[in-house]
């Protein structure tokens, strides 16, 4: 499998999200995604991409893109992620270790900073085209994005 890093401009995204602090645990992440998904279905909303973000140290956020008007309720907050420039890579986690991808992308961005192509890395996120636990094709197209300032 060949993977390569690249640049992309991501449009603003309207999402339903839940954020929390604590240690990284896949079971917690999955449970929070399912909570947001159930909320969106109960509201009768169409959904799009699933996004897992780390906006701060030991802070986590799961978000699902919404298509249609919605209002926050309960633990779920509707918000807009701003348009951004991202460094990205798409890969299959069963073929290539995520640690290798994150390390390689971080190192590539370190050189982009030294060459003054970017000013800084703002945050990281994983983007899926749907539920990665229920659809193997979605899991095989995992995309890691580092939001950057040019």
Coordinates of N, CA, C and O in Angstrom, one line a residue:
X1 N 0.8 -1.2 0.0 CA 0.0 0.0 0.0 C 0.9 1.2 0.0 O 1.8 1.3 0.8
X2 N 0.6 2.2 -0.9 CA 1.3 3.4 -0.9 C 0.5 4.5 -0.3 O -0.7 4.6 -0.5
X3 N 1.1 5.3 0.6 CA 0.5 6.5 1.1 C 1.4 7.7 0.9 O 2.6 7.5 0.8
X4 N 0.7 8.8 0.9 CA 1.5 10.0 0.7 C 0.8 11.2 1.4 O -0.4 11.2 1.5
X5 N 1.6 12.2 1.8 CA 1.1 13.3 2.5 C 0.7 14.4 1.4 O 1.4 14.5 0.4
X6 N -0.3 15.2 1.8 CA -0.7 16.2 0.9 C -1.4 17.4 1.6 O -1.7 17.2 2.8
X7 N -1.6 18.4 0.8 CA -2.4 19.6 1.4 C -3.8 19.6 0.9 O -4.0 19.1 -0.2
X8 N -4.7 20.1 1.7 CA -6.1 20.3 1.2 C -6.7 21.4 2.0 O -6.3 21.8 3.1
X9 N -7.7 22.0 1.3 CA -8.5 23.0 2.0 C -9.8 22.4 2.3 O -10.5 21.8 1.5
X10 N -10.2 22.4 3.6 CA -11.4 21.7 4.1 C -12.4 22.8 4.3 O -12.1 23.8 5.0
X11 N -13.7 22.6 3.8 CA -14.7 23.6 4.0 C -15.2 23.6 5.5 O -14.9 22.7 6.2
X12 N -15.9 24.7 5.9 CA -16.4 24.6 7.3 C -17.4 23.5 7.4 O -18.1 23.1 6.4
X13 N -17.5 22.9 8.6 CA -18.3 21.8 8.8 C -19.3 22.1 10.0 O -18.8 22.5 11.0
X14 N -20.5 21.9 9.8 CA -21.5 22.0 10.9 C -21.6 20.6 11.5 O -22.0 19.6 10.8
X15 N -21.3 20.5 12.8 CA -21.3 19.2 13.4 C -22.0 19.2 14.7 O -22.3 20.2 15.4
X16 N -22.4 17.9 15.1 CA -22.9 17.7 16.5 C -21.8 17.0 17.2 O -21.2 16.1 16.7
X17 N -21.4 17.5 18.4 CA -20.2 17.1 19.1 C -20.4 16.9 20.6 O -21.3 17.5 21.2
X18 N -19.6 16.0 21.1 CA -19.4 15.8 22.5 C -17.9 15.9 22.8 O -17.1 15.2 22.2
X19 N -17.6 16.7 23.9 CA -16.2 16.8 24.3 C -16.0 16.4 25.7 O -16.9 16.5 26.5
X20 N -14.8 15.9 26.0 CA -14.5 15.5 27.4 C -13.0 15.5 27.6 O -12.2 15.6 26.7
X21 N -12.6 15.5 28.9 CA -11.2 15.4 29.3 C -10.9 14.1 29.9 O -11.8 13.5 30.5
X22 N -9.7 13.6 29.8 CA -9.3 12.3 30.4 C -8.4 11.5 29.5 O -7.9 12.0 28.5
X23 N -8.1 10.3 29.9 CA -7.2 9.5 29.2 C -7.8 9.0 27.9 O -9.0 8.9 27.7
X24 N -7.0 8.7 26.9 CA -7.5 8.1 25.6 C -7.9 6.7 25.8 O -7.2 5.9 26.3
X25 N -9.2 6.4 25.5 CA -9.7 5.1 25.6 C -10.6 4.8 24.4 O -11.6 5.6 24.2
X26 N -10.4 3.8 23.6 CA -11.2 3.5 22.4 C -12.6 3.3 22.8 O -13.5 3.7 22.1
X27 N -12.9 2.6 23.9 CA -14.2 2.3 24.3 C -15.0 3.6 24.6 O -16.2 3.7 24.2
X28 N -14.4 4.5 25.2 CA -15.0 5.8 25.5 C -15.3 6.6 24.2 O -16.4 7.1 24.0
X29 N -14.4 6.5 23.3 CA -14.5 7.2 22.0 C -15.7 6.6 21.3 O -16.6 7.3 20.8
X30 N -15.7 5.3 21.2 CA -16.8 4.6 20.5 C -18.2 4.9 21.1 O -19.2 5.2 20.4
X31 N -18.3 4.9 22.5 CA -19.5 5.2 23.2 C -20.0 6.6 22.9 O -21.2 6.8 22.7
X32 N -19.1 7.6 22.9 CA -19.4 9.0 22.6 C -19.9 9.1 21.2 O -20.9 9.9 20.9
X33 N -19.3 8.5 20.2 CA -19.7 8.5 18.8 C -21.1 8.0 18.7 O -22.0 8.5 18.0
X34 N -21.4 6.8 19.4 CA -22.7 6.2 19.3 C -23.8 7.1 19.9 O -24.9 7.2 19.5
X35 N -23.4 7.8 21.0 CA -24.3 8.8 21.6 C -24.7 9.9 20.7 O -25.9 10.2 20.5
X36 N -23.7 10.4 20.0 CA -24.0 11.5 19.0 C -24.8 11.0 17.8 O -25.8 11.6 17.4
X37 N -24.5 9.8 17.4 CA -25.2 9.1 16.3 C -26.7 8.9 16.6 O -27.6 9.2 15.9
X38 N -26.9 8.4 17.8 CA -28.3 8.2 18.3 C -29.1 9.5 18.4 O -30.2 9.6 18.0
X39 N -28.4 10.6 18.9 CA -29.0 11.9 19.0 C -29.4 12.4 17.6 O -30.5 12.9 17.4
X40 N -28.5 12.3 16.6 CA -28.8 12.7 15.3 C -30.0 12.0 14.7 O -30.9 12.6 14.0
X41 N -30.0 10.7 14.9 CA -31.1 9.9 14.4 C -32.4 10.2 15.0 O -33.5 10.3 14.4
X42 N -32.4 10.5 16.3 CA -33.6 10.9 17.0 C -34.1 12.2 16.6 O -35.3 12.5 16.7
X43 N -33.3 13.1 16.1 CA -33.6 14.4 15.5 C -34.1 14.3 14.1 O -34.5 15.3 13.5
X44 N -33.9 13.2 13.5 CA -34.2 13.0 12.0 C -33.3 13.7 11.1 O -33.6 14.1 10.0
X45 N -32.0 13.8 11.5 CA -31.0 14.5 10.7 C -30.2 13.5 9.9 O -29.9 12.4 10.3
X46 N -29.8 13.9 8.7 CA -28.9 13.2 7.8 C -27.5 13.5 8.3 O -27.2 14.6 8.7
X47 N -26.6 12.5 8.3 CA -25.2 12.8 8.8 C -24.2 12.5 7.7 O -24.5 11.9 6.7
X48 N -23.0 13.0 7.9 CA -21.9 12.8 6.9 C -20.7 12.2 7.6 O -20.7 11.2 8.3
X49 N -19.6 12.9 7.5 CA -18.3 12.5 8.1 C -18.3 12.4 9.6 O -19.0 13.2 10.3
X50 N -17.6 11.4 10.1 CA -17.3 11.3 11.5 C -15.9 11.8 11.8 O -15.0 11.4 11.2
X51 N -15.8 12.7 12.8 CA -14.5 13.3 13.1 C -14.2 13.1 14.6 O -15.0 13.4 15.5
X52 N -12.9 12.7 14.8 CA -12.4 12.5 16.1 C -11.3 13.5 16.3 O -10.3 13.5 15.5
X53 N -11.4 14.5 17.2 CA -10.4 15.5 17.4 C -9.7 15.5 18.7 O -10.3 15.1 19.7
X54 N -8.5 16.1 18.7 CA -7.8 16.4 20.0 C -7.5 17.9 20.0 O -6.4 18.3 19.6
X55 N -8.5 18.7 20.4 CA -8.3 20.1 20.4 C -7.3 20.6 21.5 O -6.8 21.8 21.4
X56 N -7.0 19.9 22.5 CA -6.0 20.3 23.5 C -5.4 19.1 24.1 O -5.8 17.9 23.8
X57 N -4.5 19.3 25.1 CA -3.9 18.2 25.7 C -4.9 17.4 26.6 O -5.5 18.0 27.5
X58 N -5.0 16.1 26.3 CA -5.9 15.2 27.1 C -7.4 15.7 27.0 O -8.2 15.4 27.9
X59 N -7.7 16.5 25.9 CA -9.1 16.9 25.6 C -9.4 16.1 24.4 O -8.6 16.1 23.4
X60 N -10.6 15.6 24.3 CA -11.1 14.9 23.1 C -12.4 15.4 22.7 O -13.2 15.9 23.5
X61 N -12.7 15.2 21.4 CA -14.0 15.6 20.9 C -14.4 14.6 19.8 O -13.6 14.4 18.9
X62 N -15.6 14.1 19.8 CA -16.2 13.3 18.7 C -17.2 14.2 18.1 O -18.0 14.9 18.8
X63 N -17.3 14.2 16.8 CA -18.3 15.0 16.1 C -18.8 14.3 14.8 O -18.0 13.5 14.2
X64 N -20.0 14.5 14.5 CA -20.6 13.9 13.3 C -21.1 15.1 12.5 O -21.9 15.9 13.0
X65 N -20.8 15.2 11.2 CA -21.2 16.2 10.3 C -22.7 16.1 10.1 O -23.3 15.0 9.9
X66 N -23.4 17.3 10.2 CA -24.9 17.3 10.1 C -25.2 17.9 8.7 O -24.6 18.9 8.3
X67 N -26.3 17.4 8.2 CA -26.8 18.0 6.9 C -28.3 18.4 7.2 O -29.2 17.5 7.3
X68 N -28.5 19.7 7.5 CA -29.8 20.2 7.8 C -29.7 21.0 9.1 O -28.7 20.9 9.9
X69 N -30.7 21.8 9.4 CA -30.7 22.6 10.6 C -30.9 21.7 11.9 O -31.6 20.8 11.9
X70 N -30.2 22.1 13.0 CA -30.3 21.4 14.2 C -30.0 22.4 15.4 O -29.3 23.4 15.2
X71 N -30.4 22.0 16.6 CA -30.1 22.8 17.8 C -29.5 21.9 18.8 O -29.9 20.7 18.9
X72 N -28.6 22.4 19.6 CA -28.0 21.6 20.7 C -29.1 21.2 21.7 O -30.0 21.9 21.9
X73 N -28.8 20.0 22.2 CA -29.7 19.5 23.3 C -28.9 18.5 24.1 O -28.2 17.7 23.5
X74 N -29.1 18.4 25.4 CA -28.4 17.5 26.3 C -26.9 17.7 26.2 O -26.4 18.8 26.1
X75 N -26.2 16.5 26.2 CA -24.7 16.7 26.1 C -24.2 17.0 24.7 O -23.0 17.3 24.6
X76 N -25.1 17.0 23.7 CA -24.6 17.2 22.3 C -24.7 18.7 22.0 O -25.7 19.3 22.2
X77 N -23.6 19.2 21.5 CA -23.5 20.6 21.1 C -23.4 20.7 19.6 O -22.5 20.0 19.0
X78 N -24.2 21.5 19.0 CA -24.1 21.8 17.5 C -23.2 23.0 17.4 O -23.4 24.0 18.0
X79 N -22.2 22.8 16.6 CA -21.2 23.9 16.3 C -20.6 23.8 14.9 O -20.9 22.8 14.2
X80 N -19.9 24.8 14.6 CA -19.3 24.9 13.2 C -17.8 24.8 13.4 O -17.2 25.7 14.1
X81 N -17.2 23.9 12.7 CA -15.7 23.8 12.6 C -15.3 24.7 11.5 O -15.8 24.6 10.4
X82 N -14.4 25.7 11.7 CA -14.1 26.6 10.6 C -13.4 26.0 9.4 O -12.7 24.9 9.6
X83 N -13.5 26.6 8.3 CA -12.7 26.1 7.1 C -11.2 26.2 7.5 O -10.8 27.1 8.2
X84 N -10.4 25.3 6.9 CA -9.0 25.2 7.3 C -8.2 24.6 6.2 O -8.7 23.9 5.3
X85 N -6.9 24.9 6.3 CA -5.9 24.2 5.5 C -5.4 23.1 6.3 O -5.0 23.2 7.5
X86 N -5.3 21.9 5.7 CA -4.8 20.7 6.4 C -3.8 20.0 5.7 O -3.7 20.0 4.4
X87 N -2.9 19.4 6.4 CA -2.0 18.4 5.8 C -2.6 17.1 6.1 O -3.1 16.8 7.2
X88 N -2.8 16.2 5.1 CA -3.5 15.0 5.3 C -2.9 13.8 4.7 O -2.1 13.9 3.8
X89 N -3.3 12.6 5.1 CA -2.9 11.4 4.6 C -4.1 10.4 4.8 O -4.7 10.4 5.8
X90 N -4.4 9.6 3.8 CA -5.4 8.6 3.8 C -4.7 7.2 3.8 O -3.9 7.0 3.0
X91 N -5.2 6.3 4.7 CA -4.5 5.0 4.8 C -5.5 4.0 5.4 O -6.5 4.3 5.9
X92 N -5.0 2.7 5.3 CA -5.8 1.6 6.0 C -5.0 1.2 7.2 O -3.9 0.7 7.2
X93 N -5.6 1.4 8.4 CA -4.9 1.1 9.7 C -4.6 -0.4 9.8 O -3.7 -0.7 10.7
X94 N -5.2 -1.3 9.1 CA -4.9 -2.7 9.1 C -3.6 -3.0 8.3 O -3.0 -4.0 8.5
X95 N -3.3 -2.1 7.4 CA -2.1 -2.3 6.5 C -0.9 -1.5 7.1 O 0.2 -1.9 6.9
X96 N -1.1 -0.3 7.5 CA 0.0 0.6 8.0 C -0.4 1.1 9.4 O -1.5 1.5 9.7
X97 N 0.6 1.0 10.3 CA 0.4 1.4 11.7 C 0.1 2.9 11.8 O 0.8 3.7 11.2
X98 N -0.9 3.2 12.5 CA -1.2 4.7 12.7 C -0.1 5.4 13.4 O 0.2 6.6 13.1
X99 N 0.7 4.8 14.2 CA 1.9 5.4 14.8 C 2.9 5.9 13.7 O 3.5 6.9 13.8
X100 N 3.1 5.0 12.7 CA 4.0 5.4 11.6 C 3.4 6.6 10.9 O 4.2 7.5 10.5
X101 N 2.1 6.6 10.6 CA 1.5 7.7 9.9 C 1.6 9.0 10.6 O 2.0 10.0 10.1
X102 N 1.3 9.0 11.9 CA 1.3 10.2 12.7 C 2.8 10.7 12.8 O 3.0 11.9 12.7
X103 N 3.7 9.8 13.1 CA 5.1 10.2 13.2 C 5.6 10.7 11.9 O 6.3 11.8 11.8
X104 N 5.3 10.1 10.8 CA 5.7 10.6 9.5 C 5.2 11.9 9.1 O 5.9 12.8 8.6
X105 N 3.9 12.1 9.4 CA 3.2 13.4 9.1 C 3.8 14.5 10.0 O 4.0 15.6 9.5
X106 N 4.0 14.2 11.2 CA 4.6 15.2 12.2 C 6.0 15.6 11.7 O 6.3 16.8 11.7
X107 N 6.8 14.6 11.3 CA 8.1 14.9 10.8 C 8.1 15.7 9.5 O 8.9 16.7 9.3
X108 N 7.2 15.4 8.6 CA 7.1 16.1 7.3 C 6.7 17.6 7.6 O 7.2 18.5 7.0
X109 N 5.8 17.8 8.6 CA 5.3 19.1 8.9 C 6.4 19.9 9.6 O 6.6 21.1 9.5
X110 N 7.3 19.2 10.4 CA 8.4 19.9 11.0 C 9.3 20.5 10.0 O 9.8 21.7 10.1
X111 N 9.5 19.8 8.9 CA 10.4 20.3 7.8 C 9.6 21.4 7.0 O 10.3 22.4 6.5
X112 N 8.3 21.3 6.9 CA 7.6 22.4 6.2 C 7.7 23.7 7.1 O 7.7 24.8 6.5
X113 N 7.7 23.6 8.4 CA 7.9 24.8 9.3 C 9.3 25.3 9.1 O 9.5 26.6 9.0
X114 N 10.3 24.5 9.0 CA 11.7 25.0 8.8 C 11.9 25.7 7.5 O 12.7 26.6 7.4
X115 N 11.1 25.2 6.5 CA 11.2 25.8 5.1 C 10.2 27.0 5.0 O 10.1 27.6 4.0
X116 N 9.6 27.4 6.1 CA 8.6 28.5 6.2 C 7.4 28.4 5.3 O 6.9 29.4 4.8
X117 N 7.0 27.1 5.0 CA 5.8 26.9 4.2 C 4.6 27.0 5.1 O 3.5 27.4 4.6
X118 N 4.7 26.7 6.4 CA 3.6 26.9 7.4 C 4.2 27.6 8.6 O 5.4 27.6 8.8
X119 N 3.2 28.2 9.4 CA 3.6 28.8 10.6 C 3.5 27.9 11.8 O 4.4 27.8 12.6
X120 N 2.4 27.1 11.9 CA 2.3 26.2 13.0 C 1.2 25.1 12.7 O 0.5 25.2 11.8
X121 N 1.2 24.1 13.6 CA 0.2 23.1 13.5 C -0.8 23.4 14.7 O -0.4 23.6 15.8
X122 N -2.1 23.5 14.3 CA -3.1 23.9 15.3 C -3.7 22.7 16.1 O -3.7 22.7 17.3
X123 N -4.1 21.7 15.3 CA -4.7 20.5 16.0 C -4.7 19.3 15.0 O -4.3 19.5 13.9
X124 N -5.0 18.2 15.6 CA -5.1 17.0 14.8 C -6.5 16.4 14.8 O -7.3 16.6 15.7
X125 N -6.8 15.7 13.8 CA -8.1 15.0 13.7 C -8.1 13.8 12.8 O -7.3 13.8 11.9
X126 N -9.0 12.8 13.1 CA -9.2 11.7 12.2 C -10.5 11.8 11.6 O -11.5 12.2 12.3
X127 N -10.7 11.6 10.3 CA -11.9 11.8 9.6 C -12.3 10.5 9.0 O -11.5 9.8 8.3
X128 N -13.5 10.0 9.2 CA -14.1 8.8 8.6 C -15.3 9.2 7.8 O -16.0 10.1 8.1
X129 N -15.6 8.5 6.7 CA -16.7 8.8 5.9 C -18.0 8.2 6.4 O -19.1 8.3 5.8
X130 N -18.0 7.6 7.6 CA -19.1 7.0 8.2 C -18.7 6.3 9.5 O -17.6 6.7 10.1
X131 N -19.4 5.3 10.0 CA -19.1 4.6 11.2 C -17.9 3.6 10.9 O -18.2 2.6 10.3
X132 N -16.7 3.8 11.5 CA -15.6 2.9 11.2 C -15.7 1.6 11.9 O -15.1 0.6 11.5
X133 N -16.6 1.4 12.9 CA -16.8 0.2 13.6 C -17.8 -0.7 12.9 O -17.8 -1.9 13.2
X134 N -18.6 -0.2 12.1 CA -19.6 -1.0 11.4 C -19.3 -1.3 9.9 O -19.9 -2.2 9.4
X135 N -18.4 -0.5 9.4 CA -18.2 -0.6 7.9 C -16.7 -0.7 7.7 O -15.9 0.3 7.9
X136 N -16.2 -1.9 7.2 CA -14.8 -2.1 7.0 C -14.2 -1.2 5.9 O -13.1 -0.8 5.9
X137 N -15.1 -0.8 4.9 CA -14.6 0.1 3.8 C -14.3 1.5 4.4 O -13.3 2.1 3.9
X138 N -15.1 1.9 5.3 CA -14.9 3.2 6.0 C -13.6 3.2 6.8 O -12.7 4.1 6.7
X139 N -13.4 2.1 7.5 CA -12.1 2.0 8.3 C -10.9 1.9 7.4 O -9.9 2.5 7.8
X140 N -11.0 1.3 6.3 CA -9.9 1.2 5.3 C -9.5 2.5 4.7 O -8.5 2.6 4.0
X141 N -10.4 3.5 4.8 CA -10.1 4.8 4.2 C -10.0 5.9 5.3 O -10.4 7.0 5.2
X142 N -9.3 5.5 6.4 CA -9.1 6.5 7.5 C -8.3 7.6 7.0 O -7.3 7.4 6.3
X143 N -8.6 8.9 7.4 CA -7.9 10.0 7.0 C -7.4 10.8 8.2 O -8.2 11.1 9.1
X144 N -6.1 11.0 8.3 CA -5.6 11.8 9.4 C -5.3 13.2 8.9 O -4.7 13.4 7.8
X145 N -5.8 14.3 9.6 CA -5.6 15.6 9.2 C -4.9 16.4 10.3 O -5.3 16.3 11.5
X146 N -3.9 17.2 10.0 CA -3.3 18.2 10.9 C -3.7 19.5 10.4 O -3.3 19.9 9.2
X147 N -4.4 20.3 11.2 CA -4.8 21.6 10.8 C -3.6 22.5 11.0 O -3.0 22.5 12.0
X148 N -3.3 23.3 9.9 CA -2.1 24.2 10.0 C -2.4 25.6 9.7 O -3.5 25.9 9.1
X149 N -1.5 26.5 10.1 CA -1.6 27.9 9.8 C -0.5 28.2 8.7 O 0.6 27.8 9.0
X150 N -0.9 28.7 7.6 CA 0.1 29.0 6.6 C 0.9 30.3 6.9 O 0.4 31.2 7.5

